[in-house]
mmCIF file of C-alpha atoms and ligand atoms in Angstrom:
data_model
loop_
_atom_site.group_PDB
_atom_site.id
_atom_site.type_symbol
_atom_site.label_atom_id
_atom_site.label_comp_id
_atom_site.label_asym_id
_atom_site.label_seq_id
_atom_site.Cartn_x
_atom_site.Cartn_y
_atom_site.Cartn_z
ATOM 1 C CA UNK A 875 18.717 14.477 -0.312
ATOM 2 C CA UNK A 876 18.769 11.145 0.590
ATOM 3 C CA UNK A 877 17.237 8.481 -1.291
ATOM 4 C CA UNK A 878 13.216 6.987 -0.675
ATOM 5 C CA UNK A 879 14.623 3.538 -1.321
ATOM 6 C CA UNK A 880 15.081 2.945 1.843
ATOM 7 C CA UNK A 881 12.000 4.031 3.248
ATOM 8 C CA UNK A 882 9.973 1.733 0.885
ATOM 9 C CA UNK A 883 12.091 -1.763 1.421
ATOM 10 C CA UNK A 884 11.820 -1.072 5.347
ATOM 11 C CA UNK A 885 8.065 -0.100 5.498
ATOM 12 C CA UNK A 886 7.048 -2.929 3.204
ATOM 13 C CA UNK A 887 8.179 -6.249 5.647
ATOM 14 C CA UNK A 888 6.894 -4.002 8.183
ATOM 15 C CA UNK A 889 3.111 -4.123 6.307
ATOM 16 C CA UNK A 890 4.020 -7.678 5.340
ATOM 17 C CA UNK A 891 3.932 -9.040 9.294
ATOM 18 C CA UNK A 892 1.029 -6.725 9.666
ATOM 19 C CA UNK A 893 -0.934 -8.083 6.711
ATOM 20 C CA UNK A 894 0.268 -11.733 7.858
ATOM 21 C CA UNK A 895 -0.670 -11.508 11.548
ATOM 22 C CA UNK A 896 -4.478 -10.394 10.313
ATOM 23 C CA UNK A 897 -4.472 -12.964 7.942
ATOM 24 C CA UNK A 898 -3.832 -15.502 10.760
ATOM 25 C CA UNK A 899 -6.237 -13.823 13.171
ATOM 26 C CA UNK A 900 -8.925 -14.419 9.885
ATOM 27 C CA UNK A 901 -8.399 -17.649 9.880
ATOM 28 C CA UNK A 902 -8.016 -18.557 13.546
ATOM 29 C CA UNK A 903 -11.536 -16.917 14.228
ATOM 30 C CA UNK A 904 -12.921 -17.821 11.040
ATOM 31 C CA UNK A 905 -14.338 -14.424 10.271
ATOM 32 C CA UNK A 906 -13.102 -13.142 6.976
ATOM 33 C CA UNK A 907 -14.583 -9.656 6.795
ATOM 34 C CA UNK A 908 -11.234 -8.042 6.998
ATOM 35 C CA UNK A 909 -10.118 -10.000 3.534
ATOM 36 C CA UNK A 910 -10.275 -6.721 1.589
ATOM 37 C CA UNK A 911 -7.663 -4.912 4.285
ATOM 38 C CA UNK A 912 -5.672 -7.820 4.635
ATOM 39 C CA UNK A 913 -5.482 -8.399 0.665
ATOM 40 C CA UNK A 914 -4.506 -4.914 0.563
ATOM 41 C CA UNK A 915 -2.308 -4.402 2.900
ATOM 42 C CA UNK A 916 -0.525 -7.538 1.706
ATOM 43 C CA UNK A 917 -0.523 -6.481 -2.203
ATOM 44 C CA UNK A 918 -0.325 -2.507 -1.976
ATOM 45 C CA UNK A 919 1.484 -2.299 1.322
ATOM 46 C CA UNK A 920 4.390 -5.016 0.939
ATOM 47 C CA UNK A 921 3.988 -5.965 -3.000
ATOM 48 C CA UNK A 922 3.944 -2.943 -4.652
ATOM 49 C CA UNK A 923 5.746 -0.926 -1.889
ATOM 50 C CA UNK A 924 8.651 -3.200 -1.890
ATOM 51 C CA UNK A 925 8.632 -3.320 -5.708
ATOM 52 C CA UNK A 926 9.157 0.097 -6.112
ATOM 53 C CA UNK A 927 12.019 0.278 -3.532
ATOM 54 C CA UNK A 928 13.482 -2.646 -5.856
ATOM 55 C CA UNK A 929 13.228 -0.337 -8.682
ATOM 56 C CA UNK A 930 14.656 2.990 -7.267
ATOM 57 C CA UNK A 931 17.540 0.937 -5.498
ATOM 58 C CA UNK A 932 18.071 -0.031 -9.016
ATOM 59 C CA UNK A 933 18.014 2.981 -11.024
ATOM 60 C CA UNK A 934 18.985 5.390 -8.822
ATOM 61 C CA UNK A 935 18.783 8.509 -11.349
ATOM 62 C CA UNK A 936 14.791 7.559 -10.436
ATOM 63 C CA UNK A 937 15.232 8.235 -6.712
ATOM 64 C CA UNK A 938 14.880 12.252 -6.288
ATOM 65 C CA UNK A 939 12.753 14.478 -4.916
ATOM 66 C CA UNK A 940 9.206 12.849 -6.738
ATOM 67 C CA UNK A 941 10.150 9.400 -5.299
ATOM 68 C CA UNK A 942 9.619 11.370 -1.513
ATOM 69 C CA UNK A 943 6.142 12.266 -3.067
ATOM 70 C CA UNK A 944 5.082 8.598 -3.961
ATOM 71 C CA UNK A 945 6.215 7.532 -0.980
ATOM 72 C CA UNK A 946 4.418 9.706 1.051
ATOM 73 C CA UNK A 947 1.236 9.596 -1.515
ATOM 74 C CA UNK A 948 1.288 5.978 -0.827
ATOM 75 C CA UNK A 949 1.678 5.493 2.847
ATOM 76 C CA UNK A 950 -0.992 8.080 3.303
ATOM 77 C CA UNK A 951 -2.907 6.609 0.560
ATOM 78 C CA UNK A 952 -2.846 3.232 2.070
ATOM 79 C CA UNK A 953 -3.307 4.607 5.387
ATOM 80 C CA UNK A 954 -6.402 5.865 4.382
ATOM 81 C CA UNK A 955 -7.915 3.398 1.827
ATOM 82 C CA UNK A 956 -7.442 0.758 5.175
ATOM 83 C CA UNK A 957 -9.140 2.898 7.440
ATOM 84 C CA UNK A 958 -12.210 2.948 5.276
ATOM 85 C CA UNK A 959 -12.059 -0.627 4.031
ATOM 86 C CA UNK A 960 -11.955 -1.965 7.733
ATOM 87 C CA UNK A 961 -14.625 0.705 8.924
ATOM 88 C CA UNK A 962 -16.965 -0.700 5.467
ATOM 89 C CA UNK A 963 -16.124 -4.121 6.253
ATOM 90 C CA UNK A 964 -18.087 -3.771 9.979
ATOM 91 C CA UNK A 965 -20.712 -1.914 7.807
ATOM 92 C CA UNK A 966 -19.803 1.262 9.036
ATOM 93 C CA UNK A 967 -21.235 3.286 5.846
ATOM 94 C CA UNK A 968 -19.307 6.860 7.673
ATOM 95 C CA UNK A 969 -15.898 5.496 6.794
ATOM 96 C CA UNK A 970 -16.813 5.938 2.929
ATOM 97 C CA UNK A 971 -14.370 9.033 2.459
ATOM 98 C CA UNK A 972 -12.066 7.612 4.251
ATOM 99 C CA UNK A 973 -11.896 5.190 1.660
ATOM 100 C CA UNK A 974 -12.455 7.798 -1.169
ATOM 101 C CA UNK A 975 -9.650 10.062 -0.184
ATOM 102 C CA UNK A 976 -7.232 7.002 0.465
ATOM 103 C CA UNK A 977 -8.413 5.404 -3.045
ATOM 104 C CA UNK A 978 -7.528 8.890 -4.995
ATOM 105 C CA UNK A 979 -4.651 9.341 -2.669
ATOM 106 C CA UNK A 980 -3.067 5.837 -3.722
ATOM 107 C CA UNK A 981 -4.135 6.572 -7.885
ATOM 108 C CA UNK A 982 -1.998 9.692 -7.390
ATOM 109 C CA UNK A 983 0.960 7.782 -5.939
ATOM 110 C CA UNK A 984 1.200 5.490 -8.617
ATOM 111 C CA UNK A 985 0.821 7.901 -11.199
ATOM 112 C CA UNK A 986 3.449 9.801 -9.712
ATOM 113 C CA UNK A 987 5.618 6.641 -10.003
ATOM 114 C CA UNK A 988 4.092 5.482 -13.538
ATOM 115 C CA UNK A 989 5.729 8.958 -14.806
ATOM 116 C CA UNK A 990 8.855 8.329 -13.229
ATOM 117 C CA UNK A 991 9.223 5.187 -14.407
ATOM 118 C CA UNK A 992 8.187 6.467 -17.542
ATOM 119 C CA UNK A 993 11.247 9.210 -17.804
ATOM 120 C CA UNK A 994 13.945 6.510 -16.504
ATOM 121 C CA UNK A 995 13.319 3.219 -17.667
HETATM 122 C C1 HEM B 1083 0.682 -15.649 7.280
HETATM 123 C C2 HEM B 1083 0.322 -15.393 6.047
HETATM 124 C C3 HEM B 1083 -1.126 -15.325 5.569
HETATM 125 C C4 HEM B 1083 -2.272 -15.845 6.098
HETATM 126 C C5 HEM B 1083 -2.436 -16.676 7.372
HETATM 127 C C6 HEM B 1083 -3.369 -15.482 5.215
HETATM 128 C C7 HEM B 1083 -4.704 -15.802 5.420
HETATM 129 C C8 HEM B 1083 -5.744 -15.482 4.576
HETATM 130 C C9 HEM B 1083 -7.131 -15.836 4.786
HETATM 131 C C10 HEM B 1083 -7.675 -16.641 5.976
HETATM 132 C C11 HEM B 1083 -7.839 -15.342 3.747
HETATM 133 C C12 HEM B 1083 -9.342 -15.472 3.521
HETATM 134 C C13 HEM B 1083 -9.578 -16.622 2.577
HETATM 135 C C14 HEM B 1083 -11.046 -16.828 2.221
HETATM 136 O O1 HEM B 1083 -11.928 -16.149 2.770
HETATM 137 O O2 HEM B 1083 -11.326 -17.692 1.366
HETATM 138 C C15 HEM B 1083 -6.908 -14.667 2.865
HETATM 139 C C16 HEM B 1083 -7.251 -14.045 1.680
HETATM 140 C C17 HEM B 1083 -6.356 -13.366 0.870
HETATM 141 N N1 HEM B 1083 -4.999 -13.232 1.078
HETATM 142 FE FE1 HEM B 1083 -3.939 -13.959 2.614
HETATM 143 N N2 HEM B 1083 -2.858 -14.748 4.168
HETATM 144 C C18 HEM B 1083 -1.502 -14.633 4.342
HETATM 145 C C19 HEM B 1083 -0.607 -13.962 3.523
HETATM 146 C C20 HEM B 1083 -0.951 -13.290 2.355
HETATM 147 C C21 HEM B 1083 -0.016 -12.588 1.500
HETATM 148 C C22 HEM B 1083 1.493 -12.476 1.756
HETATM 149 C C23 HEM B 1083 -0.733 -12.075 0.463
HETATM 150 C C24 HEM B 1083 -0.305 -11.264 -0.710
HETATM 151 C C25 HEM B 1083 0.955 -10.979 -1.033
HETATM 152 C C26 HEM B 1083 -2.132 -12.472 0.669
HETATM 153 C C27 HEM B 1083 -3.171 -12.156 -0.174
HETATM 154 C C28 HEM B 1083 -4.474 -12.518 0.024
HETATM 155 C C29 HEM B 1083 -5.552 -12.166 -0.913
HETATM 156 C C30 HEM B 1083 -5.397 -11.374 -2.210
HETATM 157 C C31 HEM B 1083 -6.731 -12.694 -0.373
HETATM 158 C C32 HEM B 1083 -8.118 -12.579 -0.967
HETATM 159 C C33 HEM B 1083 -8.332 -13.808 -1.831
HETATM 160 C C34 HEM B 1083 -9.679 -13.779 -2.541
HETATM 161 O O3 HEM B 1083 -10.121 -12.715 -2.985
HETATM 162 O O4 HEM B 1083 -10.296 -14.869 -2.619
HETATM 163 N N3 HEM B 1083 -2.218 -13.198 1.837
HETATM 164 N N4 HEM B 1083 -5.643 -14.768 3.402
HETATM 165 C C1 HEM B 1084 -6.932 2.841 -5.582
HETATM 166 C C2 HEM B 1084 -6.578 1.629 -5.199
HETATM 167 C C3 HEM B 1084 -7.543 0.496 -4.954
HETATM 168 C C4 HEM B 1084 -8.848 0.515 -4.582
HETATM 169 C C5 HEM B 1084 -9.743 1.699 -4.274
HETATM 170 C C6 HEM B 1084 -9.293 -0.874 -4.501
HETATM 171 C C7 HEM B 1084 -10.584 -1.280 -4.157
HETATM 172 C C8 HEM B 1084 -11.025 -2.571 -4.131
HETATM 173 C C9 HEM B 1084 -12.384 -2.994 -3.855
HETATM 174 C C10 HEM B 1084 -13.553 -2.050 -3.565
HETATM 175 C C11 HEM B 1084 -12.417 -4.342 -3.907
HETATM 176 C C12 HEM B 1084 -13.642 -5.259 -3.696
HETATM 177 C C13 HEM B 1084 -13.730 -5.628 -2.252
HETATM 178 C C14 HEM B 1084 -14.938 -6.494 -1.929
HETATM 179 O O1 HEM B 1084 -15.421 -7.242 -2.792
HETATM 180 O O2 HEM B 1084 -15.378 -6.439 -0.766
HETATM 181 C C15 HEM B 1084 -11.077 -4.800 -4.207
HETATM 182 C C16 HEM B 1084 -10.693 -6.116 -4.293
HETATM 183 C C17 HEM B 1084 -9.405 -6.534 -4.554
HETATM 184 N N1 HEM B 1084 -8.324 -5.737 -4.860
HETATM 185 FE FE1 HEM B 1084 -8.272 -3.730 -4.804
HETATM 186 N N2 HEM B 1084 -8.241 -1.692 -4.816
HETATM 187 C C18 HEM B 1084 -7.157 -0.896 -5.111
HETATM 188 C C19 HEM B 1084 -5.912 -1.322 -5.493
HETATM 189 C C20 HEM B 1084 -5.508 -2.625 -5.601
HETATM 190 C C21 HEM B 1084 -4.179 -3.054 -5.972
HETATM 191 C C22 HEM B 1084 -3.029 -2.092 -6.340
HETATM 192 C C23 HEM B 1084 -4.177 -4.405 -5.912
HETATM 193 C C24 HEM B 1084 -3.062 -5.382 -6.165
HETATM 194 C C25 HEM B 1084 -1.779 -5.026 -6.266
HETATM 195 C C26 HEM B 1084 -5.525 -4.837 -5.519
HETATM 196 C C27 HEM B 1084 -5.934 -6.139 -5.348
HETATM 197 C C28 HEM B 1084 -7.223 -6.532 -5.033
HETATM 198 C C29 HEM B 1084 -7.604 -7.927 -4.814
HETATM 199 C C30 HEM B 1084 -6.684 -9.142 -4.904
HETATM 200 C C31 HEM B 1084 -8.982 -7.914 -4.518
HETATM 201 C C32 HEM B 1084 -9.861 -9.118 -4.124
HETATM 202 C C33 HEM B 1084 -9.676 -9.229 -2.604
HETATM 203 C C34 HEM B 1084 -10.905 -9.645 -1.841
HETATM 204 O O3 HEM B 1084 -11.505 -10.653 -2.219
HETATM 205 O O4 HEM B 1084 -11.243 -8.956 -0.845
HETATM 206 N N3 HEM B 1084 -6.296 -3.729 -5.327
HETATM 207 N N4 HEM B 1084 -10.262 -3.708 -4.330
#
């Protein structure tokens, strides 16, 4: 199989111009109810993200078949949780499990990484 690292250092710049670019568009138009996706997208989607590819690049005995199932817990996870915090942020109270399923979705993720980090560290 090979190795999530990969996946998790490209995605992460990827979410890091994303986060950036709203953060720009927040402050060019001076409306600032997107903070919570942009903050999250910023510190979930290219801090932690790229973190943990730094960490399985660097123990690779960490990088097996539960690394594919935080990475995909946490894109989906993040996915989700940003779907619901943009859809709250307009007030739109139906994109509530949107943000429930993404918030449970991205606790799973990192407790699938807290026990591998736990086992090789
Ligand atoms: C081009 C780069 C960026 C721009 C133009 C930008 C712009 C902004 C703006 C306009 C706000 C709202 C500030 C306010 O309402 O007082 C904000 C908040 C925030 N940004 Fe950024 N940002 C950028 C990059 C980043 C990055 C790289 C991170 C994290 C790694 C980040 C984390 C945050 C956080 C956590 C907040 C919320 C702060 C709070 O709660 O007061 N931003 N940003
Ligand atoms: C299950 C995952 C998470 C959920 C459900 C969540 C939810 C929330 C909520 C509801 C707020 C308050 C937003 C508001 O006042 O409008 C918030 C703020 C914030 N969270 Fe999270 N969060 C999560 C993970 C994280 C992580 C992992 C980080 C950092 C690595 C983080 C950094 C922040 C920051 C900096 C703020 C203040 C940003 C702002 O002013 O909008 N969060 N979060």
């Amino acid at each position: 199989m090979s190795p999530s690292a990969p996946l998790f250092l490209r995605l992460a710049p990827v979410l890091a111009l994303l986060g950036m670019c709203l953060g720009i568009v927040m402050g060019i138009s001076q409306d600032h109810r997107l903070q919570t996706l942009h903050a999250h997208v910023n510190l979930i989607g290219w801090v932690s993200m790229f973190l943990a590819g730094l960490y399985y690049r660097l123990v690779p005995a960490a990088d097996g078949r539960l690394a594919y199932w935080h990475f995909g817990l946490a894109t989906l996870g993040l996915a989700s949780l940003g779907t619901g915090l943009a859809g709250l942020a307009f007030g739109e109270r139906s994109f509530e499990p949107f943000a429930v399923v993404g918030s449970l979705l991205t606790i799973a993720a990192m407790a699938v990484f807290a026990w591998i980090v736990a086992r090789t560290s």
